[in-house]
Coordinates of C-alpha atoms in Angstrom, one line a residue:
M150 CA 5.9 23.3 -18.9
R151 CA 7.2 23.2 -22.5
T152 CA 7.3 26.0 -25.0
Y153 CA 6.4 25.1 -28.6
L154 CA 7.1 27.2 -31.6
A155 CA 4.2 28.0 -34.0
A156 CA 5.9 25.7 -36.4
A157 CA 4.9 22.7 -34.3
L158 CA 1.3 23.3 -35.1
V159 CA 2.0 23.6 -38.8
A160 CA 4.2 20.5 -38.7
A161 CA 1.4 18.4 -37.1
L162 CA -1.1 19.6 -39.8
T163 CA 1.2 18.9 -42.6
G164 CA 2.4 15.5 -41.3
G165 CA 5.8 16.7 -40.1
G166 CA 7.4 15.9 -36.8
I167 CA 6.7 17.8 -33.7
A168 CA 9.6 19.1 -31.6
V169 CA 9.4 17.7 -28.1
A170 CA 11.3 18.1 -24.9
G171 CA 11.8 15.6 -22.2
P172 CA 9.3 15.5 -19.3
A173 CA 10.3 17.7 -16.3
S174 CA 11.5 15.8 -13.2
P175 CA 11.9 16.9 -9.6
A176 CA 15.2 16.9 -7.8
S177 CA 16.7 13.4 -7.8
T178 CA 19.7 11.5 -6.4
V179 CA 22.0 9.4 -8.6
Y180 CA 23.7 6.3 -7.1
E181 CA 26.5 4.9 -9.3
A182 CA 26.5 1.1 -9.5
E183 CA 30.2 0.9 -9.1
Q184 CA 29.8 2.3 -5.6
A185 CA 27.2 -0.2 -4.6
S186 CA 27.6 -3.6 -3.0
V187 CA 28.3 -6.2 -5.7
F188 CA 27.8 -10.0 -5.3
H189 CA 29.4 -12.0 -8.1
G190 CA 30.2 -9.2 -10.6
T191 CA 33.0 -6.8 -11.6
V192 CA 33.3 -3.1 -12.1
D193 CA 34.2 -2.5 -15.8
A194 CA 34.7 0.4 -18.1
D195 CA 35.1 -1.3 -21.5
H196 CA 31.9 0.0 -23.1
A197 CA 31.1 3.6 -24.0
G198 CA 28.4 5.8 -22.6
Y199 CA 28.5 5.0 -18.9
T200 CA 28.4 7.6 -16.2
G201 CA 30.7 7.8 -13.2
T202 CA 33.8 5.7 -13.3
G203 CA 32.3 2.5 -14.7
F204 CA 29.5 0.0 -14.5
V205 CA 28.8 -3.3 -12.9
N206 CA 29.1 -6.4 -15.1
S207 CA 27.4 -9.2 -13.2
A208 CA 28.3 -12.8 -13.4
N209 CA 26.2 -14.9 -15.8
E210 CA 24.3 -16.8 -13.1
T211 CA 21.1 -16.8 -11.1
G212 CA 21.4 -14.9 -7.9
A213 CA 24.1 -12.3 -8.7
Y214 CA 23.1 -8.9 -7.4
V215 CA 23.9 -5.3 -6.9
E216 CA 22.6 -3.6 -3.7
F217 CA 22.3 0.2 -3.2
A218 CA 21.9 1.9 0.1
V219 CA 19.4 4.7 -0.6
H220 CA 18.7 7.4 1.9
A221 CA 15.3 9.0 2.3
T222 CA 14.8 12.0 4.6
A223 CA 11.1 11.0 5.0
A224 CA 8.9 8.1 4.1
G225 CA 7.1 8.5 0.8
T226 CA 6.7 7.3 -2.8
A227 CA 9.7 7.4 -5.1
G228 CA 10.7 6.2 -8.6
L229 CA 13.8 4.0 -8.8
T230 CA 15.2 4.4 -12.3
F231 CA 17.9 1.8 -13.3
R232 CA 20.2 2.7 -16.2
Y233 CA 21.4 -0.4 -18.0
A234 CA 22.7 -1.9 -21.2
N235 CA 21.8 -5.3 -22.5
G236 CA 23.7 -6.1 -25.7
T237 CA 22.2 -9.6 -26.1
T238 CA 19.0 -10.4 -28.0
A239 CA 17.2 -11.8 -24.9
D240 CA 15.8 -10.2 -21.8
R241 CA 17.9 -10.3 -18.7
P242 CA 15.2 -10.2 -16.0
G243 CA 15.8 -9.5 -12.4
T244 CA 14.0 -8.9 -9.1
V245 CA 14.1 -5.5 -7.4
S246 CA 13.7 -5.8 -3.7
L247 CA 13.3 -3.0 -1.2
N248 CA 14.4 -3.8 2.3
G249 CA 14.1 -7.5 1.6
A250 CA 10.6 -7.5 0.0
V251 CA 10.2 -7.9 -3.7
A252 CA 9.0 -4.7 -5.3
A253 CA 9.2 -5.4 -9.0
T254 CA 10.5 -7.8 -11.7
P255 CA 11.8 -5.7 -14.6
A256 CA 12.6 -7.5 -17.8
F257 CA 15.7 -5.4 -18.7
T258 CA 14.9 -5.8 -22.4
A259 CA 17.7 -5.9 -25.0
T260 CA 19.3 -2.7 -26.1
A261 CA 21.0 -2.2 -29.5
N262 CA 24.4 -3.2 -28.2
W263 CA 26.5 -2.9 -25.0
D264 CA 27.2 0.8 -25.8
T265 CA 23.5 1.6 -25.9
W266 CA 22.0 2.5 -22.5
A267 CA 18.3 2.3 -21.5
A268 CA 16.3 3.0 -18.4
T269 CA 13.5 1.3 -16.5
T270 CA 11.6 2.7 -13.6
V271 CA 10.1 1.1 -10.5
A272 CA 7.6 2.8 -8.3
V273 CA 8.2 2.1 -4.5
T274 CA 7.5 3.5 -1.1
L275 CA 10.6 4.3 0.8
T276 CA 10.9 4.4 4.6
A277 CA 12.7 7.3 6.4
G278 CA 16.4 6.6 6.7
T279 CA 18.4 4.0 4.9
N280 CA 16.7 1.7 2.4
L281 CA 18.4 -1.3 0.8
V282 CA 17.5 -1.6 -2.9
R283 CA 18.8 -4.9 -4.4
V284 CA 18.7 -6.0 -8.0
T285 CA 19.1 -9.8 -8.4
S286 CA 19.4 -11.9 -11.5
T287 CA 16.7 -14.5 -12.0
T288 CA 18.3 -16.4 -15.0
A289 CA 21.6 -18.0 -15.8
G290 CA 22.3 -15.1 -18.1
G291 CA 22.8 -12.8 -15.2
L292 CA 21.9 -9.1 -15.0
P293 CA 22.4 -6.5 -17.7
N294 CA 25.3 -4.1 -17.2
L295 CA 24.1 -1.7 -14.5
D296 CA 25.3 1.9 -14.7
S297 CA 23.4 3.7 -12.0
L298 CA 20.2 4.1 -9.9
T299 CA 18.4 7.4 -9.9
V300 CA 16.0 8.0 -7.1
A301 CA 13.3 10.7 -7.5
D302 CA 10.3 11.7 -5.4
G303 CA 6.8 11.3 -6.8
S304 CA 4.3 8.5 -7.3
T305 CA 4.3 8.8 -11.1
G306 CA 7.5 6.9 -11.6
G307 CA 10.5 9.1 -10.9
G308 CA 8.8 12.4 -11.7
T309 CA 8.4 11.4 -15.3
D310 CA 5.0 12.4 -16.8
W311 CA 4.6 9.1 -18.6
S312 CA 1.5 10.3 -20.6
D313 CA 3.5 13.2 -22.0
A314 CA 6.5 10.9 -22.7
V315 CA 4.4 8.3 -24.5
V316 CA 2.6 10.9 -26.6
D317 CA 5.9 12.7 -27.5
S318 CA 7.6 9.4 -28.4
T319 CA 4.7 8.3 -30.6
M320 CA 4.5 11.6 -32.5
R321 CA 8.3 11.3 -33.1
R322 CA 7.9 7.8 -34.4
F323 CA 4.9 8.5 -36.7
T324 CA 3.3 11.4 -38.6
P325 CA -0.5 11.6 -38.8
S326 CA -0.1 10.0 -42.2
S327 CA 2.0 7.1 -41.1
V328 CA 0.6 6.3 -37.7
G329 CA -2.0 3.9 -39.2
G330 CA -5.3 3.7 -41.0
W331 CA -8.9 3.7 -39.9
S332 CA -8.7 1.1 -37.1
Y333 CA -9.7 0.9 -33.5
P334 CA -6.1 0.4 -32.0
V335 CA -4.9 3.6 -33.7
A336 CA -8.1 5.4 -32.6
L337 CA -7.7 4.1 -29.1
Y338 CA -4.2 5.7 -29.0
L339 CA -5.5 8.9 -30.4
M340 CA -8.3 9.1 -27.8
G341 CA -5.6 8.7 -25.2
Q342 CA -3.7 11.5 -26.7
Y343 CA -6.9 13.6 -26.7
Q344 CA -7.2 13.1 -23.0
V345 CA -3.6 14.3 -22.6
A346 CA -4.5 17.4 -24.7
L347 CA -7.6 18.1 -22.6
R348 CA -5.7 18.5 -19.4
T349 CA -2.7 20.3 -21.0
T350 CA -2.3 23.9 -19.8
D351 CA 0.2 25.0 -22.4
P352 CA -1.9 26.4 -25.3
A353 CA 0.7 25.8 -28.0
R354 CA 1.3 22.2 -26.9
R355 CA -2.5 21.6 -26.7
A356 CA -2.9 22.9 -30.2
A357 CA -0.1 20.7 -31.5
L358 CA -1.6 17.5 -29.9
I359 CA -5.1 18.3 -31.3
A360 CA -3.7 19.2 -34.7
Y361 CA -2.0 15.8 -34.9
I362 CA -5.3 14.0 -34.2
R363 CA -7.2 16.2 -36.6
A364 CA -4.7 15.6 -39.4
W365 CA -5.3 11.9 -38.9
A366 CA -9.1 12.3 -38.9
D367 CA -9.0 14.4 -42.1
R368 CA -7.5 11.5 -44.0
F369 CA -10.9 9.7 -43.8
V370 CA -13.7 12.3 -43.8
D371 CA -14.4 14.5 -46.8
S372 CA -15.7 18.1 -46.8
S373 CA -19.3 16.9 -46.7
G374 CA -18.8 14.8 -43.7
H375 CA -18.8 11.4 -45.4
I376 CA -16.6 8.4 -44.5
S377 CA -16.0 5.8 -47.1
N378 CA -16.7 2.8 -44.9
S379 CA -19.5 0.3 -44.9
F380 CA -19.4 -0.2 -41.1
T381 CA -19.9 -3.9 -41.0
S382 CA -18.2 -4.5 -37.7
L383 CA -18.2 -2.8 -34.2
D384 CA -14.4 -2.5 -34.5
S385 CA -15.0 -0.1 -37.5
M386 CA -17.3 2.1 -35.4
M387 CA -14.8 2.9 -32.6
P388 CA -12.8 5.6 -34.6
G389 CA -16.1 7.6 -34.6
Q390 CA -15.0 8.7 -31.1
V391 CA -12.2 10.7 -32.8
M392 CA -14.8 12.4 -35.0
I393 CA -16.8 13.4 -32.0
A394 CA -13.6 14.7 -30.3
M395 CA -12.8 16.8 -33.4
Y396 CA -16.3 18.2 -33.5
R397 CA -15.9 19.2 -29.8
E398 CA -12.7 21.0 -30.7
T399 CA -13.7 22.7 -34.0
G400 CA -17.5 22.8 -34.2
L401 CA -17.2 21.9 -37.9
A402 CA -20.2 20.2 -39.3
K403 CA -18.2 17.7 -41.2
Y404 CA -17.1 15.9 -38.0
R405 CA -20.6 15.9 -36.7
L406 CA -21.9 14.4 -39.9
A407 CA -19.2 11.8 -39.9
A408 CA -20.2 10.8 -36.4
K409 CA -23.8 10.8 -37.4
Q410 CA -23.1 8.3 -40.2
I411 CA -21.9 5.8 -37.6
H412 CA -24.6 6.7 -35.1
D413 CA -27.3 6.1 -37.6
R414 CA -25.9 2.7 -38.5
L415 CA -26.3 1.6 -34.9
A416 CA -29.6 3.4 -34.2
P417 CA -33.0 1.9 -34.8
G418 CA -33.6 1.7 -38.6
G419 CA -29.9 1.6 -39.3
G420 CA -29.9 -2.0 -40.2
Y421 CA -27.1 -3.2 -38.0
P422 CA -28.0 -6.8 -36.9
T423 CA -28.6 -7.9 -33.3
T424 CA -29.2 -11.0 -31.3
N425 CA -32.8 -11.8 -30.3
D426 CA -32.4 -9.7 -27.1
G427 CA -30.9 -6.7 -28.9
G428 CA -27.1 -7.1 -28.6
F429 CA -25.1 -5.8 -31.5
W430 CA -23.3 -8.6 -33.4
H431 CA -19.6 -8.2 -33.3
A432 CA -19.6 -8.1 -37.1
T433 CA -21.9 -8.9 -40.0
S434 CA -19.6 -11.4 -41.7
S435 CA -20.7 -15.1 -41.5
S436 CA -17.8 -15.9 -39.2
R437 CA -19.0 -13.3 -36.6
A438 CA -22.7 -13.5 -37.1
H439 CA -24.9 -13.9 -34.0
Q440 CA -21.8 -13.3 -31.8
L441 CA -21.3 -10.9 -28.9
W442 CA -17.6 -10.2 -28.0
A443 CA -16.8 -8.3 -24.8
D444 CA -14.4 -6.2 -26.9
G445 CA -17.4 -4.8 -28.8
T446 CA -18.7 -2.9 -25.8
F447 CA -15.9 -0.5 -26.0
M448 CA -16.1 -0.3 -29.8
A449 CA -19.7 0.9 -29.8
D450 CA -21.0 2.0 -26.4
P451 CA -18.8 4.9 -25.3
F452 CA -19.2 6.3 -28.9
M453 CA -23.0 6.2 -28.5
A454 CA -22.8 7.9 -25.0
Q455 CA -20.4 10.5 -26.3
Y456 CA -22.7 11.2 -29.3
G457 CA -25.6 11.7 -26.9
H458 CA -23.6 14.0 -24.7
Y459 CA -21.7 16.1 -27.2
V460 CA -23.7 15.9 -30.5
G461 CA -27.4 15.3 -29.7
D462 CA -30.2 12.8 -29.6
S463 CA -29.2 12.2 -26.0
A464 CA -32.0 10.1 -24.7
Q465 CA -31.8 7.5 -27.5
S466 CA -28.1 7.3 -27.5
Y467 CA -27.8 7.0 -23.8
D468 CA -30.4 4.2 -23.8
I469 CA -28.5 2.3 -26.5
A470 CA -25.2 2.5 -24.7
A471 CA -26.5 1.4 -21.4
N472 CA -28.7 -1.3 -22.8
Q473 CA -25.9 -2.8 -24.8
L474 CA -23.7 -3.1 -21.7
I475 CA -26.5 -4.8 -19.8
V476 CA -27.3 -7.3 -22.7
Y477 CA -23.6 -8.2 -23.1
A478 CA -23.2 -8.7 -19.3
S479 CA -26.3 -10.9 -19.2
H480 CA -24.6 -13.4 -21.4
L481 CA -20.9 -12.9 -20.6
Q482 CA -20.5 -12.1 -17.0
Q483 CA -20.1 -15.1 -14.7
P484 CA -20.6 -15.5 -10.9
N485 CA -16.8 -14.7 -10.4
G486 CA -17.4 -11.2 -11.8
L487 CA -15.3 -11.7 -14.9
L488 CA -16.7 -11.9 -18.5
K489 CA -16.1 -14.8 -20.9
H490 CA -14.5 -13.5 -24.1
A491 CA -17.6 -14.1 -26.3
Y492 CA -21.0 -15.6 -26.7
D493 CA -22.6 -17.2 -29.9
E494 CA -26.3 -17.2 -29.9
S495 CA -26.3 -19.7 -32.8
R496 CA -23.8 -22.0 -31.1
A497 CA -22.3 -22.5 -34.6
A498 CA -18.7 -21.2 -33.8
S499 CA -16.1 -23.8 -33.2
W500 CA -15.3 -22.2 -29.8
A501 CA -18.9 -22.0 -28.6
D502 CA -20.1 -24.3 -25.8
P503 CA -23.0 -26.2 -27.3
S504 CA -25.1 -25.6 -24.2
T505 CA -24.3 -22.0 -23.2
G506 CA -22.8 -20.6 -26.4
L507 CA -19.9 -19.2 -24.4
A508 CA -16.2 -19.1 -25.3
P509 CA -14.0 -21.3 -23.0
E510 CA -11.8 -18.6 -21.5
Y511 CA -11.6 -15.2 -19.8
W512 CA -9.2 -13.3 -22.1
C513 CA -7.8 -10.4 -20.2
R514 CA -8.2 -7.5 -22.7
A515 CA -11.8 -8.5 -23.5
V516 CA -12.6 -8.0 -19.8
G517 CA -10.7 -4.8 -19.8
W518 CA -12.6 -3.4 -22.8
F519 CA -15.8 -3.9 -20.9
G520 CA -14.5 -2.2 -17.8
I521 CA -13.4 0.9 -19.6
A522 CA -16.7 1.0 -21.5
A523 CA -18.7 0.8 -18.3
I524 CA -16.8 3.6 -16.6
Q525 CA -17.1 5.9 -19.6
V526 CA -20.8 5.3 -20.1
L527 CA -21.5 5.9 -16.5
D528 CA -19.5 9.1 -16.7
L529 CA -21.8 10.4 -19.5
I530 CA -25.4 9.2 -18.9
P531 CA -27.6 11.2 -16.5
P532 CA -27.5 10.4 -12.7
D533 CA -31.2 9.5 -12.9
H534 CA -30.9 7.2 -15.9
P535 CA -33.2 4.2 -15.3
R536 CA -30.4 1.6 -16.1
R537 CA -27.7 3.3 -14.1
A538 CA -28.2 1.2 -10.9
R539 CA -28.0 -2.0 -13.0
L540 CA -24.8 -0.8 -14.6
I541 CA -23.2 0.0 -11.3
A542 CA -24.1 -3.4 -10.0
I543 CA -22.4 -5.1 -13.0
L544 CA -19.4 -2.9 -12.5
Q545 CA -19.2 -3.8 -8.8
N546 CA -19.3 -7.5 -9.7
L547 CA -16.5 -6.9 -12.3
V548 CA -14.2 -5.0 -9.9
R549 CA -14.6 -7.8 -7.3
G550 CA -13.5 -10.3 -10.0
M551 CA -10.6 -8.2 -11.0
A552 CA -9.3 -7.9 -7.5
T553 CA -9.7 -11.7 -7.0
Y554 CA -7.5 -12.6 -9.9
Q555 CA -4.8 -9.9 -9.7
D556 CA -1.3 -11.4 -9.6
P557 CA 0.1 -10.6 -6.1
A558 CA 3.7 -10.7 -7.3
S559 CA 3.5 -8.2 -10.1
G560 CA 0.3 -6.3 -9.5
R561 CA -0.7 -7.1 -13.1
W562 CA -3.2 -9.5 -14.6
F563 CA -2.7 -12.7 -16.7
Q564 CA -3.4 -13.1 -20.3
V565 CA -5.9 -15.8 -19.3
V566 CA -7.2 -14.1 -16.2
D567 CA -8.2 -17.0 -13.9
K568 CA -5.3 -19.4 -14.8
G569 CA -2.2 -17.5 -13.5
S570 CA -0.7 -20.7 -12.1
R571 CA -0.8 -22.6 -15.4
T572 CA 2.3 -23.2 -17.5
G573 CA 3.0 -20.5 -20.1
N574 CA 0.6 -17.9 -18.8
W575 CA 2.0 -14.4 -18.6
T576 CA 0.9 -11.0 -17.3
E577 CA -0.2 -8.7 -20.1
T578 CA 0.3 -4.9 -20.2
S579 CA -2.7 -3.5 -22.0
C580 CA -5.3 -5.3 -19.9
S581 CA -3.4 -4.5 -16.7
A582 CA -3.7 -0.8 -17.6
M583 CA -7.4 -1.3 -18.3
Y584 CA -8.1 -3.1 -15.0
T585 CA -6.2 -0.5 -13.0
Y586 CA -8.1 2.3 -14.8
T587 CA -11.4 0.5 -14.0
V588 CA -10.8 -0.2 -10.4
D589 CA -9.2 3.2 -9.7
A590 CA -12.1 5.1 -11.4
A591 CA -14.7 2.9 -9.6
V592 CA -13.2 3.8 -6.3
K593 CA -12.9 7.5 -7.0
R594 CA -16.5 7.7 -8.2
G595 CA -17.8 5.8 -5.2
Y596 CA -19.1 2.8 -7.1
V597 CA -17.0 0.4 -4.9
P598 CA -15.6 0.6 -1.4
A599 CA -12.3 2.4 -0.8
S600 CA -10.7 -0.9 0.2
Y601 CA -10.2 -1.7 -3.5
Q602 CA -7.7 1.2 -3.7
S603 CA -5.0 -1.2 -2.8
T604 CA -5.8 -3.2 -6.0
A605 CA -5.5 -0.1 -8.1
D606 CA -2.2 0.9 -6.3
A607 CA -0.6 -2.5 -7.0
G608 CA -1.8 -2.3 -10.6
R609 CA -0.3 1.1 -11.0
T610 CA 3.1 -0.1 -9.8
G611 CA 2.9 -3.2 -12.0
E612 CA 2.0 -1.1 -15.1
L613 CA 4.8 1.4 -14.5
N614 CA 7.3 -1.5 -14.4
R615 CA 6.5 -2.3 -18.0
I616 CA 7.5 1.1 -19.4
S617 CA 11.0 2.6 -19.7
L618 CA 12.7 5.6 -21.3
H619 CA 15.7 4.6 -23.4
S620 CA 18.8 6.5 -24.4
D621 CA 17.2 7.5 -27.7
G622 CA 14.8 9.6 -25.7
L623 CA 11.8 7.4 -26.5
T624 CA 9.5 5.3 -24.4
Y625 CA 9.2 1.5 -24.7
L626 CA 6.1 -0.2 -23.4
T627 CA 6.5 -4.0 -23.4
T628 CA 4.6 -7.3 -23.2
I629 CA 1.5 -6.3 -25.1
S630 CA -0.7 -8.9 -26.7
V631 CA -1.3 -8.3 -30.4
G632 CA -4.9 -8.4 -31.8
T633 CA -6.7 -11.5 -30.8
N634 CA -9.7 -13.6 -32.0
V635 CA -11.6 -16.0 -29.8
G636 CA -9.7 -19.2 -28.9
D637 CA -8.6 -21.6 -26.3
Y638 CA -5.9 -21.4 -23.6
A639 CA -3.1 -22.4 -25.9
Y640 CA -4.1 -19.8 -28.5
Y641 CA -4.2 -16.9 -26.0
I642 CA -0.9 -17.6 -24.3
G643 CA 0.8 -18.1 -27.7
R644 CA -0.1 -14.6 -28.9
T645 CA 2.9 -12.4 -29.8
Q646 CA 4.1 -10.2 -27.0
A647 CA 4.8 -6.9 -28.7
T648 CA 6.5 -3.6 -27.7
N649 CA 4.7 -0.3 -28.3
D650 CA 1.7 -1.9 -29.9
F651 CA -1.2 0.6 -30.0
H652 CA -3.5 -1.6 -27.9
G653 CA -1.0 -1.1 -25.1
L654 CA -0.1 2.6 -25.8
G655 CA -3.8 3.6 -25.9
A656 CA -4.7 1.7 -22.8
F657 CA -1.6 3.1 -21.0
L658 CA -2.7 6.6 -21.7
F659 CA -6.3 6.0 -20.4
F660 CA -4.7 4.5 -17.2
A661 CA -2.1 7.2 -16.7
E662 CA -4.6 10.1 -17.2
E663 CA -7.0 8.5 -14.7
S664 CA -4.4 7.5 -12.1
F665 CA -2.1 10.6 -12.1
H666 CA -4.2 13.5 -13.4

């Protein structure tokens, strides 16, 4: 547990930095790389910052490896943290095998130079006795310089509380004024931070986390509860969740009125346009008219369910949230359980099939948005809600599809979900967090059989293999698709793969809070 000075709260409210300490870890064992078995490499000491007596500099070739003999007193989960330096501008990927079986494929992303050390963590299950952990290069560039392997007990990745680490890193990188404007990716991250605050037991830390979120919210809502936004898209509605969260925390009318402004836009009489069967258009602009995007379910439906639960008008808001999910699924969900990215009732969009109106592909994050929305709405509507059984059936079909298309090698999911074998496709971090969250939550709540837990477990490992703690004390979450419109296969796989994009950070917090807390 961390101790925060009162100044931390003041700093958050005024836009200053918040002092943070590193996440606590259990007892761990460090294995120096220079003491491991090395195949095609040398032990060097010509770069600063290493521990022990040196580091392993592998040959620039495919197949070079470093193998550690790790002892475990009993079988159980553990985090393997590799400390490395990569002074090039390209990844130096490798495979991590445990007792001969591939456990992970870390990217070993570039560090600032060869004197800058980073860390990446792999979650594994050790057997009692001696375990052979081998790191093997998979490209002609060879491995990065390997300094050490730290082995720590715990299923959360070496004992690190990754939720805390991500939140602390983000608050160090950005003030409430610089973190970003009124947008759904920023609000997604802030709602993830809010979940961390809700389970935090340290009062001072909780206050600092909430104060940061509130300082952001206060940039957009005036003292009378008005937000200067015309709300012409579902994306613009999603930050309303932050207003509801701040109303829960403070009881102040201005946050309730801000949320009501968005609620009333979506409620009957609010004028927000719908398809003939009642589905909210993704946006009112001519380029989005008549269209339902799976993304939009998360932008509007959890907000409406939260409004009903925490603010008022429960029956109407619950009905709207549930009905939207059902209408969207009626158009987008296919027999394989997945959802096409979008549907155009008018068939006017260039991507729309002239017969069905559907987009051509299953884009991974669009499917993930729907999964999170379904879980959150089911968490809030009453047990006897008349549409509950239908929502659960939709979710069950979705989980089946997610399990079918999970990448068995990494535990993650592909950018174009059902085409993992096609050239150029890649496993994407934000959707993998969302799918793992959805499957894990569905198992815990009894919506799907416990046999799906293996899907969630593999997803958890795959997601943790995308995050690392660098020598600057900050987390780095990699391979996140930037914001995306509706397109074809080439468009999706060509999207920029970003590090620390808010789509990924927010999704990661949702996943980590569900999986580990």
